[in-house]
Short mmCIF file of N, CA, C and O and ligand atoms in Angstrom, two decimals:
data_model
loop_
_atom_site.label_atom_id
_atom_site.label_comp_id
_atom_site.label_asym_id
_atom_site.label_seq_id
_atom_site.Cartn_x
_atom_site.Cartn_y
_atom_site.Cartn_z
N UNK A 19 108.75 109.43 131.00
CA UNK A 19 108.26 108.59 129.97
C UNK A 19 108.51 109.68 129.06
O UNK A 19 107.80 110.85 128.39
N UNK A 20 109.46 109.76 127.83
CA UNK A 20 109.90 110.83 126.84
C UNK A 20 109.52 110.12 125.76
O UNK A 20 109.99 108.98 125.44
N UNK A 21 109.10 110.80 125.18
CA UNK A 21 108.22 110.14 123.67
C UNK A 21 108.44 111.16 122.72
O UNK A 21 108.34 112.36 122.82
N UNK A 22 109.17 110.84 121.28
CA UNK A 22 109.57 111.66 120.09
C UNK A 22 108.40 110.71 118.96
O UNK A 22 108.52 109.81 118.88
N UNK A 23 107.76 112.43 118.41
CA UNK A 23 106.87 111.50 117.26
C UNK A 23 107.69 112.71 115.96
O UNK A 23 108.36 113.96 116.14
N UNK A 24 108.24 111.79 115.18
CA UNK A 24 109.05 112.39 113.75
C UNK A 24 108.12 112.10 112.55
O UNK A 24 107.66 110.89 112.54
N UNK A 25 107.72 112.91 111.74
CA UNK A 25 106.91 112.93 110.74
C UNK A 25 108.11 113.44 109.61
O UNK A 25 109.00 114.60 109.38
N UNK A 26 108.21 113.01 108.67
CA UNK A 26 109.10 112.72 107.52
C UNK A 26 108.39 113.78 106.40
O UNK A 26 107.17 114.38 106.41
N UNK A 27 108.56 113.59 104.84
CA UNK A 27 108.65 114.34 104.35
C UNK A 27 106.98 114.86 103.85
O UNK A 27 106.13 113.86 104.00
N UNK A 28 106.42 115.80 103.50
CA UNK A 28 105.00 116.55 103.08
C UNK A 28 103.94 116.55 103.86
O UNK A 28 103.17 117.23 104.16
N UNK A 29 104.60 115.79 105.51
CA UNK A 29 103.59 115.85 106.70
C UNK A 29 103.03 116.98 107.20
O UNK A 29 102.19 117.54 108.08
N UNK A 30 104.36 117.97 106.99
CA UNK A 30 104.13 119.66 107.10
C UNK A 30 103.20 120.02 106.72
O UNK A 30 102.02 121.02 107.38
N UNK A 31 102.67 119.26 105.42
CA UNK A 31 101.59 119.44 105.00
C UNK A 31 99.67 119.38 105.10
O UNK A 31 99.10 119.20 104.57
N UNK A 32 99.93 118.29 106.46
CA UNK A 32 98.44 117.62 107.44
C UNK A 32 97.61 118.86 107.28
O UNK A 32 98.26 119.92 107.66
N UNK A 33 96.49 118.39 106.57
CA UNK A 33 95.31 119.63 106.85
C UNK A 33 95.53 119.96 106.00
O UNK A 33 93.56 120.66 105.54
N UNK A 34 95.92 120.08 104.74
CA UNK A 34 95.67 120.93 103.58
C UNK A 34 95.97 120.10 102.62
O UNK A 34 95.08 119.67 101.59
N UNK A 35 96.37 118.75 102.47
CA UNK A 35 97.53 118.24 101.73
C UNK A 35 96.36 116.97 101.39
O UNK A 35 96.08 116.35 102.65
N UNK A 36 95.78 116.76 100.24
CA UNK A 36 94.84 115.20 99.93
C UNK A 36 93.82 115.17 101.35
O UNK A 36 93.98 114.34 101.74
N UNK A 37 92.57 115.73 101.59
CA UNK A 37 92.13 115.69 103.08
C UNK A 37 91.45 114.93 103.13
O UNK A 37 91.09 114.16 104.40
N UNK A 38 90.93 114.70 101.79
CA UNK A 38 89.97 112.95 101.68
C UNK A 38 90.65 111.81 102.29
O UNK A 38 90.39 110.70 102.71
N UNK A 39 92.22 112.04 102.26
CA UNK A 39 92.94 110.71 102.71
C UNK A 39 93.81 111.01 104.23
O UNK A 39 93.66 110.19 104.98
N UNK A 40 93.94 112.50 104.24
CA UNK A 40 94.88 112.99 105.33
C UNK A 40 94.05 113.53 106.31
O UNK A 40 94.46 113.73 107.57
N UNK A 41 93.15 113.97 106.25
CA UNK A 41 92.24 114.95 107.14
C UNK A 41 92.37 116.10 106.75
O UNK A 41 92.94 116.55 106.19
N UNK A 42 91.73 117.00 108.19
CA UNK A 42 91.37 118.08 107.80
C UNK A 42 92.19 119.03 108.66
O UNK A 42 92.13 120.19 109.20
N UNK A 43 92.75 118.16 109.77
CA UNK A 43 93.50 118.73 110.99
C UNK A 43 95.16 119.14 110.34
O UNK A 43 95.75 117.94 110.35
N UNK A 44 95.67 119.95 111.00
CA UNK A 44 97.04 120.23 111.25
C UNK A 44 97.78 119.50 112.13
O UNK A 44 96.99 118.90 113.21
N UNK A 45 98.78 118.96 111.71
CA UNK A 45 99.35 118.14 113.18
C UNK A 45 99.98 119.02 114.25
O UNK A 45 99.77 118.60 115.68
N UNK A 46 100.11 119.97 113.90
CA UNK A 46 100.38 121.15 115.12
C UNK A 46 99.49 121.43 116.28
O UNK A 46 98.77 121.22 117.23
N UNK A 47 98.08 121.37 115.37
CA UNK A 47 96.42 121.07 116.51
C UNK A 47 96.59 119.93 116.91
O UNK A 47 96.21 119.96 118.19
N UNK A 48 96.67 119.08 116.38
CA UNK A 48 96.77 117.51 116.87
C UNK A 48 97.50 117.25 118.35
O UNK A 48 97.04 116.55 118.95
N UNK A 49 98.76 118.08 117.80
CA UNK A 49 99.97 118.06 118.58
C UNK A 49 99.63 118.72 120.03
O UNK A 49 99.43 117.61 121.17
N UNK A 50 98.80 119.88 120.18
CA UNK A 50 98.44 119.94 121.37
C UNK A 50 97.42 119.36 122.25
O UNK A 50 97.63 119.13 123.16
N UNK A 51 96.61 118.57 121.50
CA UNK A 51 95.41 117.31 122.06
C UNK A 51 96.12 116.39 122.40
O UNK A 51 95.85 116.06 123.55
N UNK A 52 97.29 116.26 121.79
CA UNK A 52 98.20 115.04 122.29
C UNK A 52 98.68 115.35 123.79
O UNK A 52 98.97 114.50 124.87
N UNK A 53 99.28 116.49 123.55
CA UNK A 53 99.81 116.84 125.02
C UNK A 53 99.15 117.25 125.94
O UNK A 53 99.72 116.68 126.97
N UNK A 54 98.26 117.66 125.66
CA UNK A 54 96.87 117.97 126.68
C UNK A 54 96.16 116.56 127.50
O UNK A 54 96.03 116.43 128.38
N UNK A 55 96.06 115.51 126.72
CA UNK A 55 95.53 114.13 126.66
C UNK A 55 96.77 113.22 127.06
O UNK A 55 96.19 112.55 128.44
N UNK A 56 98.23 113.46 127.35
CA UNK A 56 99.15 112.50 128.34
C UNK A 56 99.97 114.07 128.78
O UNK A 56 101.06 114.12 128.51
N UNK A 57 99.31 114.52 129.92
CA UNK A 57 100.24 115.34 130.73
C UNK A 57 101.39 114.86 131.25
O UNK A 57 102.54 115.96 131.71
N UNK A 58 101.63 113.54 131.62
CA UNK A 58 102.55 113.26 132.41
C UNK A 58 103.80 112.65 131.56
O UNK A 58 104.76 112.18 131.85
N UNK A 59 103.52 112.87 130.34
CA UNK A 59 104.54 112.23 129.27
C UNK A 59 105.13 113.71 128.56
O UNK A 59 104.75 114.57 127.91
N UNK A 60 106.45 113.35 128.63
CA UNK A 60 107.06 114.58 127.74
C UNK A 60 107.37 114.04 126.60
O UNK A 60 107.73 113.08 125.74
N UNK A 61 106.12 114.69 125.67
CA UNK A 61 106.10 114.34 124.35
C UNK A 61 106.86 115.57 123.15
O UNK A 61 106.70 116.70 123.28
N UNK A 62 107.60 115.35 122.48
CA UNK A 62 107.93 116.10 121.69
C UNK A 62 107.99 116.12 120.64
O UNK A 62 107.42 114.41 119.88
N UNK A 63 107.91 116.80 119.09
CA UNK A 63 108.05 116.65 117.77
C UNK A 63 108.58 117.39 116.93
O UNK A 63 109.03 118.47 117.02
N UNK A 64 109.08 116.16 115.98
CA UNK A 64 110.05 116.63 115.03
C UNK A 64 109.42 116.48 113.48
O UNK A 64 109.11 115.43 113.02
N UNK A 65 110.04 117.43 112.61
CA UNK A 65 109.32 117.10 111.41
C UNK A 65 110.41 117.40 110.28
O UNK A 65 110.60 118.75 110.29
N UNK A 66 110.52 117.09 109.04
CA UNK A 66 111.66 117.64 108.29
C UNK A 66 111.08 116.48 107.05
O UNK A 66 111.10 115.29 106.97
N UNK A 67 111.59 117.33 105.68
CA UNK A 67 111.13 116.93 104.26
C UNK A 67 112.73 116.01 103.92
O UNK A 67 113.18 116.05 102.84
N UNK A 68 113.55 116.60 105.19
CA UNK A 68 114.84 115.76 104.63
C UNK A 68 115.38 114.93 104.96
O UNK A 68 115.50 114.42 106.05
N UNK A 69 115.62 113.45 104.49
CA UNK A 69 116.00 111.79 104.69
C UNK A 69 117.38 112.16 105.73
O UNK A 69 117.64 111.41 107.03
N UNK A 70 118.10 112.87 105.40
CA UNK A 70 119.36 113.33 106.81
C UNK A 70 119.16 113.84 107.94
O UNK A 70 119.76 113.22 108.90
N UNK A 71 118.11 114.33 107.91
CA UNK A 71 118.06 115.22 109.00
C UNK A 71 116.73 114.44 110.28
O UNK A 71 117.25 114.18 111.09
N UNK A 72 116.24 113.67 109.03
CA UNK A 72 115.62 112.27 109.77
C UNK A 72 116.37 111.48 110.42
O UNK A 72 116.44 110.66 111.59
N UNK A 73 117.43 111.45 110.02
CA UNK A 73 118.44 110.10 110.44
C UNK A 73 118.89 111.08 111.65
O UNK A 73 119.31 110.40 112.72
N UNK A 74 119.45 111.87 111.53
CA UNK A 74 120.36 112.55 112.56
C UNK A 74 119.16 112.84 113.84
O UNK A 74 119.64 112.50 114.60
N UNK A 75 118.32 112.88 113.66
CA UNK A 75 117.52 112.70 114.36
C UNK A 75 117.02 111.56 115.46
O UNK A 75 116.87 111.52 116.56
N UNK A 76 117.13 110.80 114.58
CA UNK A 76 116.54 109.11 115.17
C UNK A 76 118.30 109.24 115.71
O UNK A 76 118.18 108.11 116.70
N UNK A 77 119.32 109.29 115.25
CA UNK A 77 120.69 109.31 115.86
C UNK A 77 120.43 109.68 117.40
O UNK A 77 120.99 109.61 118.60
N UNK A 78 119.85 110.76 117.19
CA UNK A 78 119.99 112.01 118.73
C UNK A 78 119.25 111.59 119.73
O UNK A 78 119.89 111.23 120.84
N UNK A 79 117.89 111.36 119.36
CA UNK A 79 116.83 110.95 120.13
C UNK A 79 116.98 109.36 120.44
O UNK A 79 116.36 108.56 121.52
N UNK A 80 117.69 108.73 119.67
CA UNK A 80 117.43 107.00 119.69
C UNK A 80 118.49 106.24 120.87
O UNK A 80 118.20 104.98 121.41
N UNK A 81 118.97 106.79 121.74
CA UNK A 81 119.45 106.07 122.99
C UNK A 81 119.04 106.94 124.08
O UNK A 81 119.62 106.63 125.36
N UNK A 82 118.00 107.81 124.04
CA UNK A 82 117.86 108.93 125.76
C UNK A 82 116.02 108.40 125.87
O UNK A 82 115.64 108.96 126.99
N UNK A 83 115.61 107.96 124.94
CA UNK A 83 113.53 108.71 124.60
C UNK A 83 113.04 107.25 124.80
O UNK A 83 114.09 105.96 124.80
N UNK A 84 112.15 106.95 125.26
CA UNK A 84 111.72 105.49 125.56
C UNK A 84 111.04 105.46 124.27
O UNK A 84 110.90 103.97 124.62
N UNK A 85 110.64 105.80 123.51
CA UNK A 85 109.71 105.42 122.46
C UNK A 85 110.29 106.74 121.45
O UNK A 85 109.97 107.73 121.31
N UNK A 86 109.91 106.17 119.80
CA UNK A 86 109.99 106.92 118.99
C UNK A 86 108.74 106.67 118.23
O UNK A 86 108.83 105.17 117.48
N UNK A 87 107.66 107.52 117.82
CA UNK A 87 106.49 107.38 116.90
C UNK A 87 107.48 107.82 115.52
O UNK A 87 107.25 108.87 115.62
N UNK A 88 107.09 107.11 114.62
CA UNK A 88 107.80 107.52 113.43
C UNK A 88 107.17 107.29 112.57
O UNK A 88 106.52 106.12 111.71
N UNK A 89 106.21 108.46 111.70
CA UNK A 89 105.88 108.56 109.90
C UNK A 89 106.67 108.88 109.24
O UNK A 89 106.75 110.01 109.25
N UNK A 90 107.18 107.77 108.66
CA UNK A 90 108.14 108.53 107.65
C UNK A 90 107.86 108.99 106.28
O UNK A 90 108.54 109.47 104.66
N UNK A 91 106.50 108.99 106.06
CA UNK A 91 106.43 109.60 104.69
C UNK A 91 106.71 108.36 103.28
O UNK A 91 106.69 106.97 103.55
N UNK A 92 106.95 108.99 102.43
CA UNK A 92 107.04 108.28 101.48
C UNK A 92 108.64 107.86 101.35
O UNK A 92 108.96 106.77 100.75
N UNK A 93 109.27 108.18 102.05
CA UNK A 93 110.86 107.41 102.80
C UNK A 93 110.69 106.07 102.90
O UNK A 93 111.35 105.41 103.13
N UNK A 94 109.48 105.51 103.86
CA UNK A 94 109.15 104.29 104.66
C UNK A 94 109.07 103.22 103.01
O UNK A 94 109.73 102.35 103.50
N UNK A 95 108.50 104.10 101.60
CA UNK A 95 109.02 102.74 100.85
C UNK A 95 110.39 102.87 100.22
O UNK A 95 110.04 102.19 98.75
N UNK A 96 111.00 103.57 100.59
CA UNK A 96 112.02 103.58 99.44
C UNK A 96 113.87 103.74 100.75
O UNK A 96 114.75 103.51 99.92
N UNK A 97 113.65 104.10 101.85
CA UNK A 97 114.87 104.40 102.53
C UNK A 97 115.09 102.93 102.90
O UNK A 97 115.06 103.05 104.31
N UNK A 98 116.48 102.56 102.67
CA UNK A 98 117.65 101.35 103.33
C UNK A 98 118.34 102.32 104.51
O UNK A 98 118.44 101.85 105.58
N UNK A 99 118.42 103.69 104.18
CA UNK A 99 119.34 104.54 105.05
C UNK A 99 118.49 104.98 106.46
O UNK A 99 119.03 104.44 107.18
N UNK A 100 116.94 105.10 106.18
CA UNK A 100 116.53 105.35 106.97
C UNK A 100 116.66 104.19 108.37
O UNK A 100 116.17 103.77 109.18
N UNK A 101 115.74 102.72 107.26
CA UNK A 101 116.01 101.11 107.99
C UNK A 101 117.04 101.17 109.32
O UNK A 101 116.47 100.90 109.88
N UNK A 102 118.42 101.51 107.94
CA UNK A 102 119.38 101.42 108.96
C UNK A 102 119.67 102.08 110.29
O UNK A 102 120.33 101.71 110.84
N UNK A 103 119.33 103.64 110.18
CA UNK A 103 119.32 104.38 111.42
C UNK A 103 118.31 103.59 112.17
O UNK A 103 118.60 103.98 113.45
N UNK A 104 117.10 103.21 112.24
CA UNK A 104 116.48 102.21 113.03
C UNK A 104 117.32 101.46 113.60
O UNK A 104 117.08 101.23 115.38
N UNK A 105 118.32 100.62 112.87
CA UNK A 105 117.78 99.15 113.38
C UNK A 105 119.72 99.46 114.34
O UNK A 105 120.04 99.07 115.00
N UNK A 106 120.14 100.45 113.92
CA UNK A 106 121.12 101.16 114.89
C UNK A 106 121.11 101.91 116.22
O UNK A 106 121.95 102.06 116.59
N UNK A 107 119.46 101.85 116.41
CA UNK A 107 119.84 103.33 117.58
C UNK A 107 118.96 101.93 118.51
O UNK A 107 118.35 100.79 118.40
N UNK A 108 118.96 102.25 120.44
CA UNK A 108 118.52 101.10 121.02
C UNK A 108 116.98 101.79 121.66
O UNK A 108 116.19 101.05 121.56
N UNK A 109 116.43 103.00 121.52
CA UNK A 109 114.94 103.37 121.69
C UNK A 109 113.72 102.66 120.53
O UNK A 109 114.02 102.09 119.45
N UNK A 110 112.70 101.70 120.95
CA UNK A 110 112.36 101.02 119.92
C UNK A 110 111.55 102.53 119.12
O UNK A 110 110.52 103.22 119.53
N UNK A 111 110.87 101.99 117.95
CA UNK A 111 110.12 102.83 117.63
C UNK A 111 109.29 102.43 116.72
O UNK A 111 109.19 100.92 116.01
N UNK A 112 108.12 102.63 116.97
CA UNK A 112 106.71 102.33 115.66
C UNK A 112 106.45 102.93 114.78
O UNK A 112 106.36 104.48 114.98
N UNK A 113 106.10 102.43 113.73
CA UNK A 113 106.00 103.05 112.71
C UNK A 113 104.55 103.33 112.41
O UNK A 113 103.50 102.54 112.97
N UNK A 114 104.29 104.41 112.25
CA UNK A 114 102.71 104.82 111.85
C UNK A 114 102.62 105.47 110.63
O UNK A 114 103.35 106.68 109.88
N UNK A 115 101.46 104.98 109.47
CA UNK A 115 100.87 105.76 108.69
C UNK A 115 99.23 105.87 109.03
O UNK A 115 98.93 105.13 109.20
N UNK A 116 99.19 107.34 108.65
CA UNK A 116 97.68 107.59 109.08
C UNK A 116 96.54 107.28 107.47
O UNK A 116 95.81 106.57 108.11
N UNK A 117 96.81 106.55 106.67
CA UNK A 117 96.19 106.02 105.95
C UNK A 117 96.38 104.52 106.11
O UNK A 117 97.41 104.34 105.96
N UNK A 118 95.75 103.63 105.13
CA UNK A 118 96.01 103.11 104.92
C UNK A 118 96.69 102.30 103.93
O UNK A 118 96.39 102.16 102.66
N UNK A 119 98.11 102.72 103.82
CA UNK A 119 98.91 102.22 102.62
C UNK A 119 98.84 100.64 101.89
O UNK A 119 99.10 100.71 100.38
N UNK A 120 97.92 99.97 102.40
CA UNK A 120 98.06 98.61 102.06
C UNK A 120 96.68 98.73 100.58
O UNK A 120 96.60 97.77 100.11
N UNK A 121 96.05 99.72 100.68
CA UNK A 121 95.06 99.58 100.04
C UNK A 121 95.23 100.53 99.14
O UNK A 121 93.91 101.31 98.25
N UNK A 122 96.18 101.35 98.99
CA UNK A 122 96.67 102.42 97.49
C UNK A 122 97.50 101.76 96.92
O UNK A 122 97.62 100.39 96.39
N UNK A 123 97.92 102.86 96.18
CA UNK A 123 99.29 102.51 95.16
C UNK A 123 100.07 101.12 95.72
O UNK A 123 100.91 101.23 97.04
N UNK A 124 100.07 100.33 94.68
CA UNK A 124 101.13 99.20 94.93
C UNK A 124 102.72 99.75 95.67
O UNK A 124 103.20 98.73 96.61
N UNK A 125 103.11 100.63 95.24
CA UNK A 125 104.37 100.88 95.47
C UNK A 125 104.30 101.34 96.93
O UNK A 125 105.26 101.34 97.85
N UNK A 126 103.01 101.40 97.52
CA UNK A 126 102.83 101.84 99.24
C UNK A 126 102.82 100.48 100.00
O UNK A 126 102.76 100.79 101.17
N UNK A 127 102.72 99.73 99.24
CA UNK A 127 102.68 97.88 100.37
C UNK A 127 103.94 97.69 100.96
O UNK A 127 103.92 96.82 101.69
N UNK A 128 105.12 98.26 100.29
CA UNK A 128 106.55 97.76 100.63
C UNK A 128 106.87 98.79 101.68
O UNK A 128 106.65 99.93 101.53
N UNK A 129 107.69 98.60 103.06
CA UNK A 129 108.24 99.33 103.80
C UNK A 129 109.32 99.20 104.40
O UNK A 129 109.23 97.57 104.62
N UNK A 130 110.71 99.99 103.98
CA UNK A 130 111.58 99.22 104.16
C UNK A 130 112.05 99.13 105.59
O UNK A 130 113.17 98.87 106.23
N UNK A 131 111.04 99.97 106.51
CA UNK A 131 111.17 100.00 108.11
C UNK A 131 110.63 99.38 108.74
O UNK A 131 110.90 99.11 110.04
N UNK A 132 109.95 98.97 108.51
CA UNK A 132 108.66 97.92 109.34
C UNK A 132 109.19 96.72 110.08
O UNK A 132 109.48 96.34 111.15
N UNK A 133 110.21 96.01 109.30
CA UNK A 133 111.21 94.95 109.91
C UNK A 133 112.13 95.33 111.48
O UNK A 133 112.49 94.26 112.10
N UNK A 134 112.28 96.81 110.96
CA UNK A 134 113.36 97.27 112.38
C UNK A 134 112.47 98.05 113.26
O UNK A 134 112.97 98.12 114.28
N UNK A 135 111.10 97.85 112.95
CA UNK A 135 110.33 98.79 114.10
C UNK A 135 109.84 98.17 114.93
O UNK A 135 109.82 96.41 114.51
N UNK A 136 109.56 98.47 116.58
CA UNK A 136 108.91 97.41 117.08
C UNK A 136 107.26 97.24 116.66
O UNK A 136 107.02 95.44 116.81
N UNK A 137 106.24 97.47 115.98
CA UNK A 137 105.31 97.32 115.41
C UNK A 137 104.89 98.75 114.64
O UNK A 137 105.78 99.60 114.26
N UNK A 138 103.81 98.43 113.49
CA UNK A 138 103.57 99.09 112.56
C UNK A 138 102.14 99.29 113.07
O UNK A 138 101.19 98.76 113.09
N UNK A 139 101.33 100.88 112.72
CA UNK A 139 99.89 100.92 112.46
C UNK A 139 99.60 101.55 111.32
O UNK A 139 100.19 102.65 111.43
N UNK A 140 98.26 100.87 111.26
CA UNK A 140 98.39 102.13 109.39
C UNK A 140 96.64 101.80 108.85
O UNK A 140 96.03 101.23 110.26
N UNK A 141 96.64 102.96 108.84
CA UNK A 141 95.08 103.73 107.78
C UNK A 141 94.30 103.74 109.24
O UNK A 141 92.85 104.07 108.91
N UNK A 142 94.99 104.04 110.11
CA UNK A 142 93.46 104.47 111.48
C UNK A 142 93.88 106.23 111.76
O UNK A 142 93.09 106.57 112.52
N UNK A 143 94.26 106.92 110.82
CA UNK A 143 94.27 108.32 110.80
C UNK A 143 95.14 108.69 112.28
O UNK A 143 96.03 107.78 112.28
N UNK A 144 94.84 109.78 112.11
CA UNK A 144 95.57 110.69 113.44
C UNK A 144 95.52 109.73 114.59
O UNK A 144 96.40 109.25 115.57
N UNK A 145 94.94 108.79 114.58
CA UNK A 145 94.54 107.81 116.10
C UNK A 145 95.80 107.19 116.40
O UNK A 145 96.12 106.23 117.39
N UNK A 146 96.44 106.47 115.16
CA UNK A 146 97.32 105.55 115.14
C UNK A 146 98.66 106.35 115.90
O UNK A 146 99.27 105.60 116.52
N UNK A 147 98.53 107.76 116.33
CA UNK A 147 99.72 108.10 116.76
C UNK A 147 99.32 108.39 118.38
O UNK A 147 100.50 107.47 119.12
N UNK A 148 98.20 107.97 118.42
CA UNK A 148 98.18 107.71 119.86
C UNK A 148 97.76 107.18 119.93
O UNK A 148 98.50 106.17 121.50
N UNK A 149 97.75 105.38 119.35
CA UNK A 149 97.90 103.89 119.64
C UNK A 149 99.28 103.91 120.13
O UNK A 149 99.69 103.24 120.89
N UNK A 150 99.95 104.68 119.24
CA UNK A 150 101.54 104.22 119.63
C UNK A 150 102.12 104.64 121.23
O UNK A 150 102.88 103.83 121.66
N UNK A 151 101.46 105.78 121.12
CA UNK A 151 102.05 106.31 122.50
C UNK A 151 101.50 105.05 123.71
O UNK A 151 102.17 105.01 124.88
N UNK A 152 100.45 104.83 123.23
CA UNK A 152 99.25 103.90 124.34
C UNK A 152 100.73 102.58 124.28
O UNK A 152 101.21 102.14 125.72
N UNK A 153 101.09 102.26 123.21
CA UNK A 153 102.00 101.31 123.14
C UNK A 153 103.03 100.83 123.78
O UNK A 153 103.27 100.60 125.06
N UNK A 154 103.68 102.63 124.30
CA UNK A 154 105.27 102.89 124.79
C UNK A 154 104.72 103.19 126.47
O UNK A 154 105.73 102.52 127.63
N UNK A 155 103.46 103.21 126.64
CA UNK A 155 102.99 103.16 128.32
C UNK A 155 103.01 102.10 128.57
O UNK A 155 102.93 101.76 129.89
N UNK A 156 102.50 101.16 128.11
CA UNK A 156 102.28 100.08 128.39
C UNK A 156 103.32 98.91 128.49
O UNK A 156 103.17 97.90 129.15
N UNK A 157 104.47 99.56 128.06
CA UNK A 157 105.76 98.79 128.80
C UNK A 157 106.22 98.79 129.48
O UNK A 157 106.35 99.98 130.68
C1 DQA F 9 101.59 108.00 104.75
C2 DQA F 9 101.74 107.05 103.57
C3 DQA F 9 103.07 107.59 102.27
O1 DQA F 9 102.76 106.37 100.95
C4 DQA F 9 102.56 108.78 101.90
O2 DQA F 9 103.55 109.06 101.28
C5 DQA F 9 102.98 109.68 102.97
C6 DQA F 9 102.16 109.39 104.48
C7 DQA F 9 100.59 108.08 105.64
O3 DQA F 9 100.87 108.29 106.86
O4 DQA F 9 99.37 107.51 105.56
O5 DQA F 9 103.35 110.82 102.73
O6 DQA F 9 102.61 108.00 105.34
#
């Protein structure tokens, strides 16, 4: 089982950025915990602040991996190009948001990606990434 986690813009600042919303743990720390929790899963991690790089990564992984967990950050609410990339690949994608976007500003209530994804997990903190992995393992 090969799963790729992709984080989009500003998620490199996890642990530092708005800790009351996103928590105090860095993604690098959390990723080590995930790898320890799922030793039989080949887990890879990619983060970029650039829309085109996220699209390139989806294309690259989207025909070989068993699952992609994607937190596209603010591109979720703006990017038709990312939605098209998800729609164009074979690997199923689960959308994750750490915060409950529906309880925040109205512009965060819309996801251009959700309809192209197998499902979405929002508001459950970093646990959402774990639940997305559990989903792929259950397939
Ligand atoms: C986020 C929610 C987005 O609205 C925001 O722009 C982010 C993080 C989340 O994980 O809660 O960067 O995707």
